[in-house]
Coordinates of C-alpha atoms and ligand atoms in Angstrom, one line a residue:
X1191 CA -2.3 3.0 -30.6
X1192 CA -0.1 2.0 -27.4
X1193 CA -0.7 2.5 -24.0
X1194 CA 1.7 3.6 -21.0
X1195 CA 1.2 3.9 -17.1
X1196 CA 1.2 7.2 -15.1
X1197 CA 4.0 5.6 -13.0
X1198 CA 6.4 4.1 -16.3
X1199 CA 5.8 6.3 -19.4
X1200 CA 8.0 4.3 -21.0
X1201 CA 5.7 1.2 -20.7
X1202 CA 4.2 0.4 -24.5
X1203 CA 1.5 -2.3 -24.7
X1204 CA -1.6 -2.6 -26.4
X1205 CA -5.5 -2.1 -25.7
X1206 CA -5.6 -5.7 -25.4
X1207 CA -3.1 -5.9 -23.0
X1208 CA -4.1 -3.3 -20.5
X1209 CA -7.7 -4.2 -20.5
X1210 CA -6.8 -7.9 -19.3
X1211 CA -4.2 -6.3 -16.7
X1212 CA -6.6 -3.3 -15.5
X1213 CA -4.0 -1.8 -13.4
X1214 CA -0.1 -1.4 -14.5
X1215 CA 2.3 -3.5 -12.4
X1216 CA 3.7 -1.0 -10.7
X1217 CA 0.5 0.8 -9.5
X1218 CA 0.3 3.5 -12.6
X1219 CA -2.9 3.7 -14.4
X1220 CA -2.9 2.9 -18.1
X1221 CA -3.5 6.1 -20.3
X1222 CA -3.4 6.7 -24.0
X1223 CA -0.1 7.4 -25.8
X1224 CA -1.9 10.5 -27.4
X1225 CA -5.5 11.2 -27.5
X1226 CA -7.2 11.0 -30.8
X1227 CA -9.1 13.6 -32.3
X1228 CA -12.4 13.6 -34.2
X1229 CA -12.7 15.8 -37.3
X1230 CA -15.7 17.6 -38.6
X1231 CA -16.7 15.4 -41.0
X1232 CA -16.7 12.7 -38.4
X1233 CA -19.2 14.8 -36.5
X1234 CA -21.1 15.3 -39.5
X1235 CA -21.1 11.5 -40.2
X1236 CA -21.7 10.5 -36.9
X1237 CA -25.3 12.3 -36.7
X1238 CA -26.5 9.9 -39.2
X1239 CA -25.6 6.9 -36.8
X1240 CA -27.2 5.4 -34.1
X1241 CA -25.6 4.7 -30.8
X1242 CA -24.1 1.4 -31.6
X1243 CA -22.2 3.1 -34.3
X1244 CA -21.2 6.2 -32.6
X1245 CA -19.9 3.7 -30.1
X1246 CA -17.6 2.0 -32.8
X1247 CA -16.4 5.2 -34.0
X1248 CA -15.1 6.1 -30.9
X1249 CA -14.2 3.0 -29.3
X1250 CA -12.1 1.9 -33.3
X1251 CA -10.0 5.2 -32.5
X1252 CA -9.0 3.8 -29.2
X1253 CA -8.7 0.3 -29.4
X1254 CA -6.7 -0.1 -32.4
X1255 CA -5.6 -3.2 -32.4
X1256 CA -9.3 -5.2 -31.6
X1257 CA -10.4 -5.8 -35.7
X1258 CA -13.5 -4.4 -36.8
X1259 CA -15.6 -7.6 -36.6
X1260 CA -14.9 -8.0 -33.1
X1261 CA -15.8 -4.9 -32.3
X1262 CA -18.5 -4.1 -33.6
X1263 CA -19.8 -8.1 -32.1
X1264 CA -18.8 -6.7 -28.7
X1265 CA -20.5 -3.3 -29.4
X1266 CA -23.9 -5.3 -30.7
X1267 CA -23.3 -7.8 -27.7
X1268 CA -23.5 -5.1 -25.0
X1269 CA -26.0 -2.3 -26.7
X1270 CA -28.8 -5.1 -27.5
X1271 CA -32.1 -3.8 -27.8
X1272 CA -33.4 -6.1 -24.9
X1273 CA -30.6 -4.9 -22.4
X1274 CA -31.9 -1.0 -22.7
X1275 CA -35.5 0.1 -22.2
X1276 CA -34.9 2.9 -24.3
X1277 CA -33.6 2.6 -28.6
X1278 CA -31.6 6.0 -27.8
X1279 CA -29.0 3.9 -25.0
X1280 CA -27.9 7.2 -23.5
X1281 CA -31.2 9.9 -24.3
X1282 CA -31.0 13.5 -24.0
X1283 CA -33.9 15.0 -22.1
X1284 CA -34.2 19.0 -22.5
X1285 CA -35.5 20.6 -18.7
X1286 CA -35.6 24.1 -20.3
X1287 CA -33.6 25.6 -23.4
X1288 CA -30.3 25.5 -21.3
X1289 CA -29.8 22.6 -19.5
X1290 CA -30.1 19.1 -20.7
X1291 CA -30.0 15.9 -18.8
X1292 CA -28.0 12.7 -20.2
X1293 CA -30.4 10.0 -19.1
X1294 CA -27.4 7.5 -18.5
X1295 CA -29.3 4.4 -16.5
X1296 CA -31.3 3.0 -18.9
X1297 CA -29.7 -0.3 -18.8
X1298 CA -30.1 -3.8 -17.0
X1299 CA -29.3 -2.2 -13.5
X1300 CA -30.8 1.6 -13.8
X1301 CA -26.8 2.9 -13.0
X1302 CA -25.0 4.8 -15.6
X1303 CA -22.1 2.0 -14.2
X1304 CA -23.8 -0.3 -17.0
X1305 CA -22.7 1.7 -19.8
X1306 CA -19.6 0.2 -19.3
X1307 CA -20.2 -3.0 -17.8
X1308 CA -22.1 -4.3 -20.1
X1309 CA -18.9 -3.9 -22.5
X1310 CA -16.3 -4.7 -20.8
X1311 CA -16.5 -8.6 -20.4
X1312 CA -16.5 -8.9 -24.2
X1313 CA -13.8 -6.3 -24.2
X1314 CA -11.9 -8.6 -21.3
X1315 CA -12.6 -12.4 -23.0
X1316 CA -12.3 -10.9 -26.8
X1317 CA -8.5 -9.6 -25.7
X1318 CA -8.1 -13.3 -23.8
X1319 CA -9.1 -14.9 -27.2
X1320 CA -6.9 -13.3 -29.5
X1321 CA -4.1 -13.3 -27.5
X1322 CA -4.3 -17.1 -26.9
X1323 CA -4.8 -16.5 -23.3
X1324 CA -7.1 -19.8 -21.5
X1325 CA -7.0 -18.9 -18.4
X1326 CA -10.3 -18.3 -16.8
X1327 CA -10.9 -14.6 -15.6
X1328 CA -11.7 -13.9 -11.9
X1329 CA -13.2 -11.1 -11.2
X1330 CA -13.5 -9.7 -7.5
X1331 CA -15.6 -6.6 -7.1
X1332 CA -15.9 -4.6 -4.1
X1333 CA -19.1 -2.6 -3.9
X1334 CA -20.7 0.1 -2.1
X1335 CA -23.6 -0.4 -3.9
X1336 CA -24.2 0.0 -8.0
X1337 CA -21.1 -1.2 -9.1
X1338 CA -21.5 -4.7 -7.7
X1339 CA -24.7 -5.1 -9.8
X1340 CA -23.5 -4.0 -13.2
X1341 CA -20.5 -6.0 -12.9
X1342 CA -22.8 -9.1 -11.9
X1343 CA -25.1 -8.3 -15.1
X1344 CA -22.4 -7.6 -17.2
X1345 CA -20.4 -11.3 -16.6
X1346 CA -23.0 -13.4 -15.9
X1347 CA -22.9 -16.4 -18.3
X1348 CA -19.9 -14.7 -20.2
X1349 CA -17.6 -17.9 -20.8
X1350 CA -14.3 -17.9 -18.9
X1351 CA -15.0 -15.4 -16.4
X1352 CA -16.2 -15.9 -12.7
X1353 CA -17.5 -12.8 -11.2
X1354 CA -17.6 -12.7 -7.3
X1355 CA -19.1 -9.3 -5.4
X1356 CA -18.1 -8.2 -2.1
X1357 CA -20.6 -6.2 -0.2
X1358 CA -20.7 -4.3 3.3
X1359 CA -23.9 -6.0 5.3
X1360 CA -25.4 -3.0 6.4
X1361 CA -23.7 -0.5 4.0
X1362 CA -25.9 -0.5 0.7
X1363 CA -29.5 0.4 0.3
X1364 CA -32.3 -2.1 0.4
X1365 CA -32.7 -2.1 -3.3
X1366 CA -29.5 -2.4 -4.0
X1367 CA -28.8 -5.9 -1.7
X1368 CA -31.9 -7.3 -3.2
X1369 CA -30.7 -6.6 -6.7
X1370 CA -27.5 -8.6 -5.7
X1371 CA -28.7 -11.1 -3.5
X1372 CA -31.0 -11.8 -5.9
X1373 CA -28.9 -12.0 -9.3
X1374 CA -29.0 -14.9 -11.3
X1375 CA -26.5 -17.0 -13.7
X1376 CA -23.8 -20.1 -12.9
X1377 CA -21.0 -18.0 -12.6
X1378 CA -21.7 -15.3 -10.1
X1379 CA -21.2 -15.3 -6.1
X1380 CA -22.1 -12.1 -3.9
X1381 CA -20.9 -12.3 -0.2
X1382 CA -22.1 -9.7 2.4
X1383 CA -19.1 -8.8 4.7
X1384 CA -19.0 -8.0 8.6
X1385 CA -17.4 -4.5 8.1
X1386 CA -17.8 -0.8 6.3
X1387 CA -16.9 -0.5 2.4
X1388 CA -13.7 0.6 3.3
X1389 CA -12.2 -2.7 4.7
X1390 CA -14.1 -4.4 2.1
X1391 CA -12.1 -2.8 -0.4
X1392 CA -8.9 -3.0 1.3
X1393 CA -9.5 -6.4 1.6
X1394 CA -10.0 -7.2 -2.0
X1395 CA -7.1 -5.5 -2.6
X1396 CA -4.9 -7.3 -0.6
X1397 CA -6.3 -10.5 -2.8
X1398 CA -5.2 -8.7 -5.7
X1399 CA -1.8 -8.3 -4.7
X1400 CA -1.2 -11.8 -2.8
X1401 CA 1.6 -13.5 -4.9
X1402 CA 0.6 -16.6 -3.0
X1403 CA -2.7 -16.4 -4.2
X1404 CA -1.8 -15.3 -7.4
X1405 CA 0.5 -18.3 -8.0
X1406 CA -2.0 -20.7 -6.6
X1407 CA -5.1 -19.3 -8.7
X1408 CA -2.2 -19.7 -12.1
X1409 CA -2.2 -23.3 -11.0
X1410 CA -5.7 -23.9 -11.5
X1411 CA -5.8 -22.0 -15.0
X1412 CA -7.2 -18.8 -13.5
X1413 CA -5.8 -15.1 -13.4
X1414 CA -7.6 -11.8 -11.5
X1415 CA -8.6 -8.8 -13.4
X1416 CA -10.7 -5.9 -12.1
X1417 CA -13.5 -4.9 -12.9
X1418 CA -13.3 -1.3 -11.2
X1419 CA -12.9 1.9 -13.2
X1420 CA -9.3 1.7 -12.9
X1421 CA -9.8 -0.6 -15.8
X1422 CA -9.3 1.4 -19.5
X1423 CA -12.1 -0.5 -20.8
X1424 CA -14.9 1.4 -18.3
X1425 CA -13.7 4.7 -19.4
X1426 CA -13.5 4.6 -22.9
X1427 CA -17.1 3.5 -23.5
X1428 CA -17.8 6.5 -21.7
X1429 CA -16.3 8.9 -23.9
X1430 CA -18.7 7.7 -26.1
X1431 CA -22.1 9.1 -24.7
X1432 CA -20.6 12.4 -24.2
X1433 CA -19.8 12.5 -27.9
X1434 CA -23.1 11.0 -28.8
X1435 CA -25.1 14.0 -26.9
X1436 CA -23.1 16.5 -28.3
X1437 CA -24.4 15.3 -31.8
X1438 CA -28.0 15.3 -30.3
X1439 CA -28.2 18.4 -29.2
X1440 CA -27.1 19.5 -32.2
X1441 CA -29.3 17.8 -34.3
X1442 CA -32.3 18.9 -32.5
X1443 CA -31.1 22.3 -32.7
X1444 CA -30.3 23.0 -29.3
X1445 CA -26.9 23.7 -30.1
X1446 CA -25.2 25.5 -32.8
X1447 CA -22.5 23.3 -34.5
X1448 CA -19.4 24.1 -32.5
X1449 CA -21.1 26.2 -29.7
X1450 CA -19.4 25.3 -26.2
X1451 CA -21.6 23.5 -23.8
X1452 CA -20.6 22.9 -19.9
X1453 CA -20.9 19.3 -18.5
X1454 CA -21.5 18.7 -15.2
X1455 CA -21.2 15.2 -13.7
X1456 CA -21.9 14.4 -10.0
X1457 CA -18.7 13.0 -8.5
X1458 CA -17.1 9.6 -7.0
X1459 CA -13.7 7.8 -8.1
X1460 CA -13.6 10.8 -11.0
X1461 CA -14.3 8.0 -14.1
X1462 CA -17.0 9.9 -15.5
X1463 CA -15.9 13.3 -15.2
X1464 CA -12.4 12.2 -17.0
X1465 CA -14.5 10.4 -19.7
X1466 CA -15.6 14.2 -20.1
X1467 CA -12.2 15.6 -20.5
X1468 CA -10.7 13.0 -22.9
X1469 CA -14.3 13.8 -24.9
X1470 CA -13.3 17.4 -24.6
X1471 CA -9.8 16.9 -26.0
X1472 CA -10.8 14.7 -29.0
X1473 CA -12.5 17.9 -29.9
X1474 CA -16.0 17.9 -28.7
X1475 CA -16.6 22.0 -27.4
X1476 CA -16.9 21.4 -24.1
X1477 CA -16.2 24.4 -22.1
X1478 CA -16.4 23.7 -18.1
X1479 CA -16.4 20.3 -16.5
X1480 CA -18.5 20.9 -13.9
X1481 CA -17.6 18.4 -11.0
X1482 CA -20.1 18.1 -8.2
X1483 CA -19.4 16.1 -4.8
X1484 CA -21.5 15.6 -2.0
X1485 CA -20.6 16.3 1.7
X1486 CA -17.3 14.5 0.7
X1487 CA -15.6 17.0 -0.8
X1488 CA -12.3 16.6 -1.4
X1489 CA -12.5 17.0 -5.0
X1490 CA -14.5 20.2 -4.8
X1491 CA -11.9 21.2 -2.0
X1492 CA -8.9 20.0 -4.2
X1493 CA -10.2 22.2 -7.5
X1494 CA -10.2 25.3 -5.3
X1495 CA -7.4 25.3 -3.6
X1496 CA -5.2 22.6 -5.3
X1497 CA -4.6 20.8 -2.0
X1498 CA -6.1 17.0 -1.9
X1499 CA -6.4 16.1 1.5
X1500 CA -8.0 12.9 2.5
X1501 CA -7.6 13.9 6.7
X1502 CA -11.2 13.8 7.1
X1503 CA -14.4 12.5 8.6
X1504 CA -16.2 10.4 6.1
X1505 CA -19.7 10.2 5.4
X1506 CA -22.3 8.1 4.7
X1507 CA -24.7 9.9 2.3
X1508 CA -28.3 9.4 0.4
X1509 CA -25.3 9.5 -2.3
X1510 CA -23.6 6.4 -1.4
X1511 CA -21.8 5.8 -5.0
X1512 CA -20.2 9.0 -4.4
X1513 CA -18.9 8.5 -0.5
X1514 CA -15.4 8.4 -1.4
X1515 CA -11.9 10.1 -0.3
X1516 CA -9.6 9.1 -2.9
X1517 CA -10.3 9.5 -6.4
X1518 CA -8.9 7.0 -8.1
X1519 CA -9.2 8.4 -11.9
X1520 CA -7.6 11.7 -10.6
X1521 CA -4.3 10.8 -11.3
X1522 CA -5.1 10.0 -15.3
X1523 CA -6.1 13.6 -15.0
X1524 CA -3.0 14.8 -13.1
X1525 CA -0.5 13.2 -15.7
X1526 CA -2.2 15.3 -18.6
X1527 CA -1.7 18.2 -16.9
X1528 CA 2.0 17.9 -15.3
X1529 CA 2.8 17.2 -18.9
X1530 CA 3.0 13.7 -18.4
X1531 CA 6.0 13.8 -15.4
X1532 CA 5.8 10.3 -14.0
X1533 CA 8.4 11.4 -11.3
X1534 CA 5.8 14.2 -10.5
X1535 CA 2.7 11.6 -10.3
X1536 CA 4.7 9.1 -8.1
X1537 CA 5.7 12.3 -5.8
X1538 CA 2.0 13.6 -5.5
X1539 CA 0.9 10.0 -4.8
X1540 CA 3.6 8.7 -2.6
X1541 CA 2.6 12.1 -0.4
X1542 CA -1.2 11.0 -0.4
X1543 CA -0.2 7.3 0.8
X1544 CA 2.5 8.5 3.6
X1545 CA 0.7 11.8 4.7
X1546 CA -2.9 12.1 3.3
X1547 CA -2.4 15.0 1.1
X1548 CA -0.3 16.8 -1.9
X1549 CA -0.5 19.7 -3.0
X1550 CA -0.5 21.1 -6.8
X1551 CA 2.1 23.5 -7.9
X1552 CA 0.9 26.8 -9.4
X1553 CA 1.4 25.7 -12.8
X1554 CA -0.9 22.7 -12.7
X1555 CA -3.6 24.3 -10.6
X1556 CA -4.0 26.8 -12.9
X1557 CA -4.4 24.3 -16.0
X1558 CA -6.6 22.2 -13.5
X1559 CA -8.6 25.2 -12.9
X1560 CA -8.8 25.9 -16.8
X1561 CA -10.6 22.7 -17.4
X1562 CA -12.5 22.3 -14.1
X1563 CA -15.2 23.8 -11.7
X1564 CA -16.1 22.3 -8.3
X1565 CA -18.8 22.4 -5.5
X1566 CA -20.8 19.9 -3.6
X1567 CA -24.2 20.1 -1.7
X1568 CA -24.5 18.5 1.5
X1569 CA -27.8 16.1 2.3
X1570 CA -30.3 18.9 2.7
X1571 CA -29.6 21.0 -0.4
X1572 CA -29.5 17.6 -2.0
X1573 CA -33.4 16.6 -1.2
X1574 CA -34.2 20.6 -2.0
X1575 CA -33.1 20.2 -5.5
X1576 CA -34.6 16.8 -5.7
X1577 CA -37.9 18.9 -4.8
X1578 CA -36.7 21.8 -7.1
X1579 CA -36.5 19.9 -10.1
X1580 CA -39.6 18.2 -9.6
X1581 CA -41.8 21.8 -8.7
X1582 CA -40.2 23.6 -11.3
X1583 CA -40.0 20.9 -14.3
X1584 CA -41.9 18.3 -13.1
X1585 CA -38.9 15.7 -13.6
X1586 CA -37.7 13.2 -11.1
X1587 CA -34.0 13.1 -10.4
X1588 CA -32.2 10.4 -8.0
X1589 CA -29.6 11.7 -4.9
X1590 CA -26.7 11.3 -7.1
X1591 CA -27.9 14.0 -10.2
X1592 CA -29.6 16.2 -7.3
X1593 CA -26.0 16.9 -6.0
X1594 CA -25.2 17.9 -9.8
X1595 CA -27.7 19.7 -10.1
X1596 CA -27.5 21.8 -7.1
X1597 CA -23.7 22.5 -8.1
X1598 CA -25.2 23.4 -11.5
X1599 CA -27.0 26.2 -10.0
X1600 CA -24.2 27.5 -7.3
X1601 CA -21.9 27.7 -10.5
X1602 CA -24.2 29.4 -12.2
X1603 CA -25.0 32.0 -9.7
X1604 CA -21.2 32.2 -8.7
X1605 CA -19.7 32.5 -12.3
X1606 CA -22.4 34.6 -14.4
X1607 CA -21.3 31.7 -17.3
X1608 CA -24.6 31.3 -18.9
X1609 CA -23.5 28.5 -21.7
X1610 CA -25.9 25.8 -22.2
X1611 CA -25.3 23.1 -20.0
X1612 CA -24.9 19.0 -20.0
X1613 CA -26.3 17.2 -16.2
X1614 CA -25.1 13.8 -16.3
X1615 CA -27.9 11.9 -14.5
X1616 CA -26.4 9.0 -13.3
X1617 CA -29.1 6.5 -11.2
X1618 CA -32.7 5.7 -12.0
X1619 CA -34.5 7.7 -9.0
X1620 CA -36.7 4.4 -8.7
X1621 CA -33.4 2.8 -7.6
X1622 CA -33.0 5.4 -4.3
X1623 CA -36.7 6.0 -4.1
X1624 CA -36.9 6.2 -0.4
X1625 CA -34.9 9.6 -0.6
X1626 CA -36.3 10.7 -3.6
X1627 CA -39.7 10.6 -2.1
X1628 CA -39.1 11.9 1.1
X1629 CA -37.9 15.2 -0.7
X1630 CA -41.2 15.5 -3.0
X1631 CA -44.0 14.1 -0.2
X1632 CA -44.8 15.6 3.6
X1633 CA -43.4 12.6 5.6
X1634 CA -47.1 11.5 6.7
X1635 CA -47.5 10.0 3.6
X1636 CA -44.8 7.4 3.6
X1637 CA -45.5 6.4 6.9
X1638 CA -45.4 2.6 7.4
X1639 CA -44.7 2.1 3.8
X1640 CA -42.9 -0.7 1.8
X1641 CA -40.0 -1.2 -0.7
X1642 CA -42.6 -1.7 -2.9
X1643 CA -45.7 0.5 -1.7
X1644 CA -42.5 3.1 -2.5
X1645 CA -42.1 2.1 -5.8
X1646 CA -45.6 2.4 -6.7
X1647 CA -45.8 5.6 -5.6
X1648 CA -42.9 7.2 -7.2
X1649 CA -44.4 5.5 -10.3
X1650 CA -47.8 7.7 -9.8
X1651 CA -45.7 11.3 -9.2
X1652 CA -43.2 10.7 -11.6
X1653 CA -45.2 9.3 -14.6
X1654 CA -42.4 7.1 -15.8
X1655 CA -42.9 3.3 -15.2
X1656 CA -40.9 1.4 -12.6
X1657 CA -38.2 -0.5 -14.1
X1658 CA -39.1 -4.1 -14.7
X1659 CA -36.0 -5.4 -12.8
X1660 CA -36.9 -4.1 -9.9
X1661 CA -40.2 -4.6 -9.7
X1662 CA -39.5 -8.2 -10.2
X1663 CA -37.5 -8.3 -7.3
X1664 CA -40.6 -9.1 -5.4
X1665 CA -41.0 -13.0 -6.8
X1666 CA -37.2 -13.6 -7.0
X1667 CA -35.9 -16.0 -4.6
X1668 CA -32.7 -15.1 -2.4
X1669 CA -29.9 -17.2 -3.9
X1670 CA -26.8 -15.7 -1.8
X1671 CA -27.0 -15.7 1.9
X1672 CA -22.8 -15.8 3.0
X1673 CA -21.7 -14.1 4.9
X1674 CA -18.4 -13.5 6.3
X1675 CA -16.3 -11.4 8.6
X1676 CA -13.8 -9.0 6.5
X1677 CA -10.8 -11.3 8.1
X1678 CA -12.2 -14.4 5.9
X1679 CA -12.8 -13.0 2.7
X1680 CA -9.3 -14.5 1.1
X1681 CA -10.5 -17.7 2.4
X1682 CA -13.9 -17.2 0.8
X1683 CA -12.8 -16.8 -2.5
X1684 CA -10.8 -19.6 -2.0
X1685 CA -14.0 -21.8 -1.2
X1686 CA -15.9 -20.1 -4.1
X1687 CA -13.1 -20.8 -6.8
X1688 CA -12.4 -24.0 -5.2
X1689 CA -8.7 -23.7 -3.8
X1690 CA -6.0 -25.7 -2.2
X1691 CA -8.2 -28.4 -2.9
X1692 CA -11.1 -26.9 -0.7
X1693 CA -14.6 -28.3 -0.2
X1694 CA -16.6 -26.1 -2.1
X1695 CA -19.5 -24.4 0.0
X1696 CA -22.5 -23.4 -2.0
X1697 CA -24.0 -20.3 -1.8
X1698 CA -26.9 -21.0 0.7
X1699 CA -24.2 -21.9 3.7
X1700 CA -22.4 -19.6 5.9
X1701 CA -18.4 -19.6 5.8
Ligands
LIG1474 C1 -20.5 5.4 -9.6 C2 -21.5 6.5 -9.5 C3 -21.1 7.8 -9.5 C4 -19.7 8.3 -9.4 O1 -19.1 8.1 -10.7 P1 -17.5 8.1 -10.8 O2 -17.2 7.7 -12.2 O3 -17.0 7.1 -9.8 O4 -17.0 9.5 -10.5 C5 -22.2 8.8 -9.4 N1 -23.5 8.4 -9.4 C6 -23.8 7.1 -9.4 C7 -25.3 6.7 -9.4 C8 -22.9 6.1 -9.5 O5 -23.2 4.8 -9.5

């Protein structure tokens, strides 16, 4: 199977291809000529299989031209047994006989963000191998929190890649910088930047798209790729898992063969939900994809009224992966449904860049509309159902599947649909703890109480154990201290990769 760009559907290259480029030339994301479907014998096959080989199915149907045996190495490689704390990967949990919870954060750095990132640097250097590509892969993240992490766990060590992680000092919860500052392996750098996630990101990008820098890093046998979920190769592993508890809930019985079941999938650059909708089009009976934002809600604005406008204040939430105004993996989503118009996508998108919002014709809102539901829950309503969940089912949810969860219910209660239902539990509560247990406990209780005193405690209420990475976090020394002011980041990663020549400044100084 090819690949084109939402901007250039005339574009043809292969999986290989697009995963080393992550974003087309031109600005288009890279989509699927066609998407393939999954017949019922598949199904029927796949219930037999584990997840490593549900993952092959889905992932050989995709990425045609990687050969089985490299596959299946890259799917062992990433879905090892001592890399999840649970045999299952991606586990169902039932709360009552109508709404499940995907469990997706049982890897190496309690996100859902691992499912992918643990694949996709053995998708990246396997595609560099075989198409006799030697030049060493840079990767530059930009983080507001849990994608930093995963891409640091997911590349360190791998041969011929260099991972560096950009985060906002200030901007990402305590857990989160210690899980960064504290991350481990010979080819990983984390910098803290003097600035908000937003000029972070801008700045990487600007790296990206630096010819100069381009040509000088293609000097020193080095090329960028991203590791964002621009990047095919994060979205297609998550097809997988919605596949994969489809044929769970089937096998336990939960759901007849066939019967439609809603998703709902708590909100940020839109890489989940879409992973949802391609699932939905290979033929897995998904009825609504339910998307849920936070108090940023343009998404939950834009499925309503078909208008994406990005004029707004923006927040800073106990939601932080999902404080975000433009959804990247929107347009994918867009191109399906203007029947794959380019002119129409670089329209819409030239509108957003020039003058913060387009607007949907009729025809495409209504198709939008078809295939999608949205709401959001601002901070209170977010710690309520955190406190719901745990009253009424005595199960612990993190910020990020609370706002899920309370769109979950508004739908409910708004549409009458009463179809069994998919929540797409994205974070480990243990990794937002502080939140989590100031919606459960009266706030005496917390009073003067540690990262780790908070641990412990959610650990008692919750009766699941805290993560081992994290409580480890404890006896692991600081290894990366930079930190530099959003103006200097170009020059940092010039220092890191050892540039122009430059003296190369360890980790432990301050550029
Ligand atoms: C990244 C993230 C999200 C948002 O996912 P998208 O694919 O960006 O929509 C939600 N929850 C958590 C915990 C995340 O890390």
């Amino acid at each position: 199977m090819d690949y084109l760009s939402t901007r250039d559907s005339s574009l043809r290259l292969s999986s290989m291809e697009i995963i080393k480029q992550g974003i087309s030339s031109e600005g288009g994301l890279f989509v699927p000529e066609y998407i393939p479907k999954l017949k019922n014998n598949d199904i029927d096959d796949m219930r037999k299989m584990d997840y490593r080989q549900r993952a092959y199915k889905v992932l050989s149907l995709f990425l045609t031209d990687y050969s089985q045996d490299d596959l299946k190495n890259i799917i062992s490689a990433a879905y090892r047994e001592d890399n999840f704390d649970c045999p299952e990967i991606a586990p169902v949990a039932s709360l009552d006989k109508n709404l499940f919870v995907q469990e997706l954060w049982h890897g190496p750095t309690y996100a859902f963000k691992d499912m992918a990132l643990q694949i996709l640097p053995h998708l990246m250097t396997t595609a560099a191998y075989r198409t006799g590509d030697d030049k060493e892969i840079v990767i530059l993240v930009a983080t507001s929190g849990d994608t930093g992490k995963a891409a640091l766990e997911g590349f360190k060590d791998v041969d011929g890649t260099q991972v560096i992680v950009f985060y906002p000092d200030g901007g990402v919860s305590n857990i989160q910088k210690l899980q960064m500052v504290t991350q481990e392996g010979k080819n990983v750098h984390v910098v803290a930047i003097e600035g908000n996630f937003d000029d972070t990101q801008t700045a990487v990008k600007t790296i990206f798209t630096d010819r100069e820098f381009n040509k000088s890093l293609e000097k020193h046998g080095k090329s960028f790729s991203s590791a964002n979920s621009i990047n095919w190769g994060r979205l297609v592993p998550q097809i997988v898992y919605y596949v994969s508890a489809y044929i769970d809930l089937i096998d336990s019985k939960a759901l007849e063969a066939g019967e439609e079941f809603n998703v709902v999938v708590p909100t940020g650059n839109f890489g989940n939900i879409l992973a949802a909708y391609y699932a939905k089009n290979m033929g897995i009976p998904i009825g609504k994809l339910i998307c849920a934002s936070n108090r940023n809600n343009v998404l939950s604005d834009f499925i309503k009224s078909g208008v994406y406008n990005i004029k707004r204040e923006f927040y800073k939430t106990i939601s932080p992966s999902m404080d975000i105004l433009i959804s990247s993996n929107l347009e994918r989503l867009l191109f399906e449904l203007c029947d794959r118009r380019e002119e129409q996508i670089k329209k819409w998108m030239k509108e957003l860049k020039e003058t913060g919002q387009y607007q949907l014709d009729d025809q495409s809102l209504k198709k939008l509309q078809s295939h999608l539901w949205g709401g959001y829950a601002n901070e209170e309503q977010t710690l309520t159902a955190i406190e719901d969940t745990y009253n009424r089912y005595n199960y612990v949810i993190d910020p990020h599947t609370a706002v899920g969860k309370w769109v979950y219910d508004a739908y409910k209660k708004e549409t009458g649909d009463s179809r069994k239902t998919l929540l797409a539990s994205t974070a480990s509560p243990f990794k937002f703890h502080e939140d989590v247990l100031r919606a459960i406990l009266e706030p005496e209780s917390l009073r003067e109480k540690d990262e780790y005193q908070g641990l412990e405690m959610l650990e008692s209420i919750s009766g699941m154990e805290i993560p081992s990475g994290l409580k480890n976090l404890r006896n692991k020394p600081i290894v990366h201290k930079t930190v530099v002011s959003k103006e200097r980041i170009g020059h940092a990663v010039k220092n890191i990769l050892r540039l122009d020549g430059g003296r190369h400044e360890d980790s432990h100084s301050t550029v």
